C-alpha cells in the first residue's frame, strides 16, 4: 500500500504541465537547460519558455524528439496517451487487456 507522500506525488504529477514534466525529466538526468538545449538543437531561451509554459509544445515531432533525448515516453511528458497520426498504426493500448499479472 502506498504512503500519503507517494499518493500526493502521484496526484501532483497529474496536475503538472507538459513543460513541468520536461523540466522534471531533464533534472532526473542531472542536466541543466543548456545541456537539453544543445541535445535538441534549440536555445536555452526556448527550453526555458517550454518549461515555464510560455511556449506550448503542440507538435508531436518536437515532443517525440524531447522524449527521445530525455529517455522517456511521450506520455511521461504529456500525461496523455500517445496517438499516432495515422489510424493504421496502433498505440499498443488495445493489447493491454490481454496482459496478465505473472502471479495470477
mmCIF file of C-alpha atoms in Angstrom, residues 31-85:
data_model
loop_
_atom_site.group_PDB
_atom_site.id
_atom_site.type_symbol
_atom_site.label_atom_id
_atom_site.label_comp_id
_atom_site.label_asym_id
_atom_site.label_seq_id
_atom_site.Cartn_x
_atom_site.Cartn_y
_atom_site.Cartn_z
ATOM 1 C CA UNK A 31 21.103 18.193 -16.934
ATOM 2 C CA UNK A 32 20.789 21.944 -16.911
ATOM 3 C CA UNK A 33 18.756 23.804 -19.527
ATOM 4 C CA UNK A 34 21.847 24.433 -21.661
ATOM 5 C CA UNK A 35 22.540 20.695 -21.939
ATOM 6 C CA UNK A 36 18.964 19.954 -23.002
ATOM 7 C CA UNK A 37 19.024 22.861 -25.467
ATOM 8 C CA UNK A 38 22.212 21.523 -27.068
ATOM 9 C CA UNK A 39 20.805 17.988 -27.245
ATOM 10 C CA UNK A 40 17.685 19.110 -29.144
ATOM 11 C CA UNK A 41 19.347 21.849 -31.202
ATOM 12 C CA UNK A 42 17.416 24.684 -29.576
ATOM 13 C CA UNK A 43 18.310 27.728 -27.495
ATOM 14 C CA UNK A 44 18.355 27.901 -23.700
ATOM 15 C CA UNK A 45 15.630 30.541 -24.036
ATOM 16 C CA UNK A 46 13.454 28.042 -25.938
ATOM 17 C CA UNK A 47 13.910 25.399 -23.220
ATOM 18 C CA UNK A 48 13.097 27.952 -20.525
ATOM 19 C CA UNK A 49 9.940 29.058 -22.328
ATOM 20 C CA UNK A 50 8.822 25.448 -22.827
ATOM 21 C CA UNK A 51 9.433 24.538 -19.183
ATOM 22 C CA UNK A 52 7.576 27.603 -17.872
ATOM 23 C CA UNK A 53 4.646 27.150 -20.234
ATOM 24 C CA UNK A 54 5.221 30.343 -22.205
ATOM 25 C CA UNK A 55 5.821 28.257 -25.339
ATOM 26 C CA UNK A 56 3.407 25.355 -25.880
ATOM 27 C CA UNK A 57 4.622 22.036 -27.210
ATOM 28 C CA UNK A 58 1.983 21.469 -29.846
ATOM 29 C CA UNK A 59 3.934 19.439 -32.419
ATOM 30 C CA UNK A 60 4.273 15.701 -31.963
ATOM 31 C CA UNK A 61 7.623 15.745 -33.744
ATOM 32 C CA UNK A 62 9.048 18.091 -31.095
ATOM 33 C CA UNK A 63 7.524 16.067 -28.258
ATOM 34 C CA UNK A 64 8.987 12.905 -29.772
ATOM 35 C CA UNK A 65 12.417 14.479 -30.075
ATOM 36 C CA UNK A 66 12.339 15.681 -26.460
ATOM 37 C CA UNK A 67 11.156 12.284 -25.238
ATOM 38 C CA UNK A 68 13.940 10.541 -27.119
ATOM 39 C CA UNK A 69 16.644 12.886 -25.830
ATOM 40 C CA UNK A 70 15.289 12.701 -22.264
ATOM 41 C CA UNK A 71 14.934 8.896 -22.491
ATOM 42 C CA UNK A 72 11.239 8.905 -21.559
ATOM 43 C CA UNK A 73 7.984 8.009 -23.297
ATOM 44 C CA UNK A 74 5.911 10.811 -24.843
ATOM 45 C CA UNK A 75 3.143 10.032 -22.343
ATOM 46 C CA UNK A 76 5.503 10.930 -19.494
ATOM 47 C CA UNK A 77 5.849 14.416 -20.973
ATOM 48 C CA UNK A 78 2.217 14.949 -21.920
ATOM 49 C CA UNK A 79 0.363 12.959 -19.302
ATOM 50 C CA UNK A 80 -1.841 11.779 -22.180
ATOM 51 C CA UNK A 81 -1.742 8.575 -24.236
ATOM 52 C CA UNK A 82 0.192 8.866 -27.464
ATOM 53 C CA UNK A 83 -1.983 8.977 -30.566
ATOM 54 C CA UNK A 84 -0.434 8.143 -33.911
ATOM 55 C CA UNK A 85 -1.286 10.491 -36.747
#
